PDB file of C-alpha atoms in Angstrom:
ATOM      1  CA  UNK A   2      79.993  96.104  58.307  1.00 64.00           C
ATOM      2  CA  UNK A   3      78.870  95.018  54.856  1.00 75.00           C
ATOM      3  CA  UNK A   4      81.630  94.112  52.421  1.00 93.00           C
ATOM      4  CA  UNK A   5      82.662  97.136  50.379  1.00 97.00           C
ATOM      5  CA  UNK A   6      82.637  96.499  46.642  1.00 97.00           C
ATOM      6  CA  UNK A   7      82.331 100.020  45.198  1.00 98.00           C
ATOM      7  CA  UNK A   8      84.429 103.177  45.537  1.00 98.00           C
ATOM      8  CA  UNK A   9      82.885 106.497  44.448  1.00 98.00           C
ATOM      9  CA  UNK A  10      85.345 109.361  43.970  1.00 98.00           C
ATOM     10  CA  UNK A  11      84.633 113.061  43.875  1.00 98.00           C
ATOM     11  CA  UNK A  12      86.962 114.824  41.414  1.00 98.00           C
ATOM     12  CA  UNK A  13      87.670 118.488  42.241  1.00 97.00           C
ATOM     13  CA  UNK A  14      89.594 118.775  45.483  1.00 97.00           C
ATOM     14  CA  UNK A  15      90.180 115.014  45.650  1.00 98.00           C
ATOM     15  CA  UNK A  16      91.847 114.042  42.358  1.00 98.00           C
ATOM     16  CA  UNK A  17      92.049 117.426  40.628  1.00 98.00           C
ATOM     17  CA  UNK A  18      93.387 120.672  42.062  1.00 97.00           C
ATOM     18  CA  UNK A  19      90.818 123.318  41.097  1.00 96.00           C
ATOM     19  CA  UNK A  20      90.883 126.753  42.667  1.00 97.00           C
ATOM     20  CA  UNK A  21      89.532 130.115  41.401  1.00 98.00           C
ATOM     21  CA  UNK A  22      92.191 131.837  43.487  1.00 97.00           C
ATOM     22  CA  UNK A  23      94.703 130.898  40.775  1.00 97.00           C
ATOM     23  CA  UNK A  24      92.987 133.476  38.554  1.00 98.00           C
ATOM     24  CA  UNK A  25      91.792 136.077  41.012  1.00 98.00           C
ATOM     25  CA  UNK A  26      94.996 136.458  42.983  1.00 98.00           C
ATOM     26  CA  UNK A  27      96.410 137.549  39.625  1.00 98.00           C
ATOM     27  CA  UNK A  28      93.396 139.784  38.932  1.00 98.00           C
ATOM     28  CA  UNK A  29      93.741 141.485  42.332  1.00 98.00           C
ATOM     29  CA  UNK A  30      97.563 141.749  42.241  1.00 98.00           C
ATOM     30  CA  UNK A  31      98.147 139.104  44.888  1.00 98.00           C
ATOM     31  CA  UNK A  32      95.764 140.679  47.419  1.00 98.00           C
ATOM     32  CA  UNK A  33      94.353 137.688  49.330  1.00 98.00           C
ATOM     33  CA  UNK A  34      91.702 139.765  51.127  1.00 98.00           C
ATOM     34  CA  UNK A  35      90.305 141.290  47.922  1.00 98.00           C
ATOM     35  CA  UNK A  36      90.346 137.883  46.253  1.00 98.00           C
ATOM     36  CA  UNK A  37      88.485 136.235  49.124  1.00 98.00           C
ATOM     37  CA  UNK A  38      85.942 139.069  49.294  1.00 98.00           C
ATOM     38  CA  UNK A  39      85.242 138.774  45.562  1.00 98.00           C
ATOM     39  CA  UNK A  40      84.751 134.994  45.776  1.00 98.00           C
ATOM     40  CA  UNK A  41      82.586 135.333  48.885  1.00 98.00           C
ATOM     41  CA  UNK A  42      80.376 138.105  47.522  1.00 98.00           C
ATOM     42  CA  UNK A  43      80.452 138.334  43.706  1.00 98.00           C
ATOM     43  CA  UNK A  44      81.439 135.084  41.964  1.00 98.00           C
ATOM     44  CA  UNK A  45      80.396 132.892  44.874  1.00 98.00           C
ATOM     45  CA  UNK A  46      80.550 129.129  45.238  1.00 96.00           C
ATOM     46  CA  UNK A  47      76.719 129.009  45.246  1.00 96.00           C
ATOM     47  CA  UNK A  48      76.664 130.890  41.946  1.00 98.00           C
ATOM     48  CA  UNK A  49      79.232 128.553  40.426  1.00 97.00           C
ATOM     49  CA  UNK A  50      77.340 125.485  41.672  1.00 97.00           C
ATOM     50  CA  UNK A  51      74.272 126.677  39.774  1.00 97.00           C
ATOM     51  CA  UNK A  52      76.277 126.168  36.568  1.00 98.00           C
ATOM     52  CA  UNK A  53      77.376 122.786  37.924  1.00 98.00           C
ATOM     53  CA  UNK A  54      73.670 121.922  37.965  1.00 98.00           C
ATOM     54  CA  UNK A  55      73.270 122.782  34.303  1.00 97.00           C
ATOM     55  CA  UNK A  56      72.617 126.531  34.137  1.00 98.00           C
ATOM     56  CA  UNK A  57      74.247 127.980  30.987  1.00 98.00           C
ATOM     57  CA  UNK A  58      77.575 129.683  31.654  1.00 98.00           C
ATOM     58  CA  UNK A  59      76.952 132.546  29.217  1.00 98.00           C
ATOM     59  CA  UNK A  60      73.616 133.366  30.836  1.00 98.00           C
ATOM     60  CA  UNK A  61      75.046 133.051  34.338  1.00 98.00           C
ATOM     61  CA  UNK A  62      77.781 135.517  33.438  1.00 98.00           C
ATOM     62  CA  UNK A  63      75.311 138.067  32.051  1.00 98.00           C
ATOM     63  CA  UNK A  64      73.078 137.651  35.111  1.00 98.00           C
ATOM     64  CA  UNK A  65      76.016 138.419  37.381  1.00 98.00           C
ATOM     65  CA  UNK A  66      77.149 141.414  35.337  1.00 98.00           C
ATOM     66  CA  UNK A  67      73.650 142.883  35.638  1.00 98.00           C
ATOM     67  CA  UNK A  68      73.792 142.480  39.416  1.00 98.00           C
ATOM     68  CA  UNK A  69      77.324 143.836  39.808  1.00 98.00           C
ATOM     69  CA  UNK A  70      78.107 145.999  36.749  1.00 98.00           C
ATOM     70  CA  UNK A  71      81.076 147.613  38.504  1.00 98.00           C
ATOM     71  CA  UNK A  72      82.751 144.181  38.514  1.00 98.00           C
ATOM     72  CA  UNK A  73      81.960 143.283  34.897  1.00 98.00           C
ATOM     73  CA  UNK A  74      85.590 142.829  33.863  1.00 98.00           C
ATOM     74  CA  UNK A  75      86.350 140.560  36.832  1.00 98.00           C
ATOM     75  CA  UNK A  76      83.125 138.542  36.480  1.00 98.00           C
ATOM     76  CA  UNK A  77      83.829 137.783  32.837  1.00 98.00           C
ATOM     77  CA  UNK A  78      87.227 136.418  33.791  1.00 98.00           C
ATOM     78  CA  UNK A  79      85.696 133.702  35.986  1.00 98.00           C
ATOM     79  CA  UNK A  80      84.771 131.540  33.002  1.00 98.00           C
ATOM     80  CA  UNK A  81      86.885 133.449  30.500  1.00 98.00           C
ATOM     81  CA  UNK A  82      89.997 132.240  32.318  1.00 98.00           C
ATOM     82  CA  UNK A  83      88.471 129.065  33.743  1.00 97.00           C
ATOM     83  CA  UNK A  84      91.208 126.782  32.407  1.00 96.00           C
ATOM     84  CA  UNK A  85      93.717 128.674  34.571  1.00 97.00           C
ATOM     85  CA  UNK A  86      91.773 127.571  37.653  1.00 96.00           C
ATOM     86  CA  UNK A  87      92.662 123.971  36.846  1.00 95.00           C
ATOM     87  CA  UNK A  88      95.858 123.023  38.615  1.00 92.00           C
ATOM     88  CA  UNK A  89      97.430 119.631  38.197  1.00 95.00           C
ATOM     89  CA  UNK A  90      96.332 116.256  39.413  1.00 98.00           C
ATOM     90  CA  UNK A  91      96.547 115.480  43.125  1.00 98.00           C
ATOM     91  CA  UNK A  92      99.219 112.852  42.602  1.00 98.00           C
ATOM     92  CA  UNK A  93      98.803 110.885  45.810  1.00 98.00           C
ATOM     93  CA  UNK A  94      95.093 110.372  45.246  1.00 98.00           C
ATOM     94  CA  UNK A  95      95.594 109.444  41.606  1.00 98.00           C
ATOM     95  CA  UNK A  96      98.003 106.744  42.818  1.00 98.00           C
ATOM     96  CA  UNK A  97      95.298 105.466  45.199  1.00 98.00           C
ATOM     97  CA  UNK A  98      92.785 105.454  42.333  1.00 98.00           C
ATOM     98  CA  UNK A  99      95.212 103.450  40.202  1.00 98.00           C
ATOM     99  CA  UNK A 100      95.621 100.871  42.958  1.00 98.00           C
ATOM    100  CA  UNK A 101      91.842 100.424  43.145  1.00 98.00           C
ATOM    101  CA  UNK A 102      91.601 100.065  39.367  1.00 97.00           C
ATOM    102  CA  UNK A 103      94.515  97.617  39.196  1.00 97.00           C
ATOM    103  CA  UNK A 104      93.122  95.466  42.016  1.00 95.00           C
ATOM    104  CA  UNK A 105      89.999  94.737  39.935  1.00 94.00           C
ATOM    105  CA  UNK A 106      88.170  93.948  43.192  1.00 95.00           C
ATOM    106  CA  UNK A 107      86.098  97.113  43.280  1.00 97.00           C
ATOM    107  CA  UNK A 108      83.713  98.961  41.023  1.00 98.00           C
ATOM    108  CA  UNK A 109      85.304 102.411  40.703  1.00 98.00           C
ATOM    109  CA  UNK A 110      83.163 105.345  39.585  1.00 98.00           C
ATOM    110  CA  UNK A 111      83.108 109.119  40.008  1.00 98.00           C
ATOM    111  CA  UNK A 112      80.449 111.608  41.056  1.00 98.00           C
ATOM    112  CA  UNK A 113      81.278 115.247  40.436  1.00 98.00           C
ATOM    113  CA  UNK A 114      79.688 118.673  40.608  1.00 98.00           C
ATOM    114  CA  UNK A 115      80.923 120.065  37.292  1.00 98.00           C
ATOM    115  CA  UNK A 116      79.498 122.109  34.445  1.00 98.00           C
ATOM    116  CA  UNK A 117      78.893 120.058  31.328  1.00 97.00           C
ATOM    117  CA  UNK A 118      80.397 122.958  29.343  1.00 98.00           C
ATOM    118  CA  UNK A 119      83.795 122.794  31.048  1.00 97.00           C
ATOM    119  CA  UNK A 120      84.075 119.096  31.867  1.00 97.00           C
ATOM    120  CA  UNK A 121      85.362 118.153  28.367  1.00 97.00           C
ATOM    121  CA  UNK A 122      88.426 120.311  29.110  1.00 95.00           C
ATOM    122  CA  UNK A 123      89.206 118.172  32.140  1.00 96.00           C
ATOM    123  CA  UNK A 124      88.646 114.970  30.161  1.00 97.00           C
ATOM    124  CA  UNK A 125      91.321 116.049  27.692  1.00 96.00           C
ATOM    125  CA  UNK A 126      93.738 117.228  30.367  1.00 96.00           C
ATOM    126  CA  UNK A 127      93.577 114.307  32.820  1.00 98.00           C
ATOM    127  CA  UNK A 128      94.068 110.820  31.420  1.00 97.00           C
ATOM    128  CA  UNK A 129      93.065 109.141  34.696  1.00 98.00           C
ATOM    129  CA  UNK A 130      89.463 110.307  34.190  1.00 98.00           C
ATOM    130  CA  UNK A 131      89.225 107.544  31.596  1.00 98.00           C
ATOM    131  CA  UNK A 132      90.028 104.860  34.175  1.00 98.00           C
ATOM    132  CA  UNK A 133      86.584 105.004  35.786  1.00 98.00           C
ATOM    133  CA  UNK A 134      83.802 102.599  34.886  1.00 97.00           C
ATOM    134  CA  UNK A 135      81.664 105.693  34.618  1.00 98.00           C
ATOM    135  CA  UNK A 136      81.346 109.313  35.762  1.00 98.00           C
ATOM    136  CA  UNK A 137      78.191 111.107  36.843  1.00 98.00           C
ATOM    137  CA  UNK A 138      78.604 114.795  35.903  1.00 98.00           C
ATOM    138  CA  UNK A 139      76.090 117.032  37.649  1.00 98.00           C
ATOM    139  CA  UNK A 140      75.745 119.436  34.731  1.00 98.00           C
ATOM    140  CA  UNK A 141      74.609 116.609  32.461  1.00 97.00           C
ATOM    141  CA  UNK A 142      72.008 115.487  35.004  1.00 98.00           C
ATOM    142  CA  UNK A 143      70.704 119.016  35.792  1.00 97.00           C
ATOM    143  CA  UNK A 144      71.164 118.431  39.510  1.00 97.00           C
ATOM    144  CA  UNK A 145      74.082 118.283  41.907  1.00 97.00           C
ATOM    145  CA  UNK A 146      75.392 117.202  45.276  1.00 98.00           C
ATOM    146  CA  UNK A 147      74.141 117.371  48.006  1.00 98.00           C
ATOM    147  CA  UNK A 148      70.645 116.693  46.580  1.00 98.00           C
ATOM    148  CA  UNK A 149      69.393 113.133  47.008  1.00 98.00           C
ATOM    149  CA  UNK A 150      68.492 112.584  43.374  1.00 98.00           C
ATOM    150  CA  UNK A 151      72.090 112.653  42.136  1.00 98.00           C
ATOM    151  CA  UNK A 152      73.167 110.035  44.687  1.00 98.00           C
ATOM    152  CA  UNK A 153      70.184 107.845  43.863  1.00 98.00           C
ATOM    153  CA  UNK A 154      70.962 108.211  40.159  1.00 98.00           C
ATOM    154  CA  UNK A 155      74.554 107.108  40.791  1.00 98.00           C
ATOM    155  CA  UNK A 156      73.428 104.041  42.734  1.00 98.00           C
ATOM    156  CA  UNK A 157      70.877 103.106  40.082  1.00 98.00           C
ATOM    157  CA  UNK A 158      73.016 103.741  37.006  1.00 98.00           C
ATOM    158  CA  UNK A 159      75.946 101.651  38.233  1.00 98.00           C
ATOM    159  CA  UNK A 160      73.889  99.057  40.120  1.00 98.00           C
ATOM    160  CA  UNK A 161      75.449  99.983  43.465  1.00 98.00           C
ATOM    161  CA  UNK A 162      74.114  98.989  46.869  1.00 97.00           C
ATOM    162  CA  UNK A 163      74.562 101.992  49.154  1.00 98.00           C
ATOM    163  CA  UNK A 164      75.745  99.961  52.145  1.00 97.00           C
ATOM    164  CA  UNK A 165      78.436  98.303  50.000  1.00 97.00           C
ATOM    165  CA  UNK A 166      79.921 101.592  48.783  1.00 98.00           C
ATOM    166  CA  UNK A 167      82.270 104.318  49.992  1.00 98.00           C
ATOM    167  CA  UNK A 168      82.012 107.898  48.757  1.00 98.00           C
ATOM    168  CA  UNK A 169      85.173 110.059  48.974  1.00 98.00           C
ATOM    169  CA  UNK A 170      84.588 113.828  48.836  1.00 98.00           C
ATOM    170  CA  UNK A 171      86.405 116.897  50.171  1.00 98.00           C
ATOM    171  CA  UNK A 172      83.117 118.642  51.040  1.00 97.00           C
ATOM    172  CA  UNK A 173      81.654 117.434  54.341  1.00 98.00           C
ATOM    173  CA  UNK A 174      78.194 118.597  53.272  1.00 97.00           C
ATOM    174  CA  UNK A 175      78.242 116.117  50.398  1.00 98.00           C
ATOM    175  CA  UNK A 176      79.453 113.287  52.638  1.00 98.00           C
ATOM    176  CA  UNK A 177      76.696 113.918  55.175  1.00 98.00           C
ATOM    177  CA  UNK A 178      74.033 113.869  52.451  1.00 98.00           C
ATOM    178  CA  UNK A 179      75.340 110.569  51.065  1.00 98.00           C
ATOM    179  CA  UNK A 180      75.476 109.055  54.548  1.00 98.00           C
ATOM    180  CA  UNK A 181      71.765 109.728  55.050  1.00 98.00           C
ATOM    181  CA  UNK A 182      71.137 107.423  52.089  1.00 98.00           C
ATOM    182  CA  UNK A 183      73.258 104.648  53.597  1.00 97.00           C
ATOM    183  CA  UNK A 184      76.425 105.352  51.589  1.00 98.00           C
ATOM    184  CA  UNK A 185      79.597 105.172  53.671  1.00 98.00           C
ATOM    185  CA  UNK A 186      81.539 108.422  53.521  1.00 98.00           C
ATOM    186  CA  UNK A 187      85.142 109.522  53.823  1.00 98.00           C
ATOM    187  CA  UNK A 188      85.809 113.235  54.216  1.00 98.00           C
ATOM    188  CA  UNK A 189      88.923 113.718  52.114  1.00 98.00           C
ATOM    189  CA  UNK A 190      91.703 115.930  53.468  1.00 98.00           C
ATOM    190  CA  UNK A 191      94.878 114.397  52.047  1.00 98.00           C
ATOM    191  CA  UNK A 192      96.012 111.264  50.190  1.00 98.00           C
ATOM    192  CA  UNK A 193      98.016 110.162  53.225  1.00 98.00           C
ATOM    193  CA  UNK A 194      95.018 110.416  55.538  1.00 98.00           C
ATOM    194  CA  UNK A 195      92.786 108.711  52.950  1.00 98.00           C
ATOM    195  CA  UNK A 196      94.980 105.604  53.085  1.00 98.00           C
ATOM    196  CA  UNK A 197      94.474 105.498  56.851  1.00 97.00           C
ATOM    197  CA  UNK A 198      90.735 106.162  56.588  1.00 97.00           C
ATOM    198  CA  UNK A 199      90.332 103.287  54.131  1.00 97.00           C
ATOM    199  CA  UNK A 200      91.871 100.927  56.685  1.00 96.00           C
ATOM    200  CA  UNK A 201      88.824 101.463  58.912  1.00 95.00           C
ATOM    201  CA  UNK A 202      86.891  99.672  56.144  1.00 96.00           C
ATOM    202  CA  UNK A 203      89.471  96.857  56.073  1.00 95.00           C
ATOM    203  CA  UNK A 204      90.902  98.178  52.821  1.00 96.00           C
ATOM    204  CA  UNK A 205      94.700  98.122  52.821  1.00 95.00           C
ATOM    205  CA  UNK A 206      96.429  99.621  49.795  1.00 92.00           C
TER     206      UNK A 206
END
């Protein structure tokens, strides 16, 4: 295996706890089934990812209201209460990030699917986002994972050789796409497991 010199972190689900259920369990009075149905059928992950790729939030909201007028109130709360979907940092992973930064042996960057309209909120809330050498935000680039162009942009912008890098993401789809370009992938499930997974690359933290 080539020597690893770059670590690429995803943010949501890896370093930051983000979950729309925090809002919609409240909206639907704690009803998990109604919440899941709404997120599967009305304000879906595909719809949200379109905003992550640069589509304006205001327009996306109006588009959805036109499609599902009976859910107008709930749809408007998706971005109207977006800050409530942000939980805290995932402490164990932040500690791993800090170890990488402190070691000064690795280039440490981030690649995230995130709307450019809401990302400044995260930048203010989470100090560790300022530890990275750089962050590729999908909304700024008008594309997103798992499309090849955002991985290629990351490699080019930070002068990364794919075979010398590891990409850590909680979405297997994104890992598989990166792997096709020669980037080593770790499917994130927990900080504890991540430490073990890194050992397979001869990285001991």
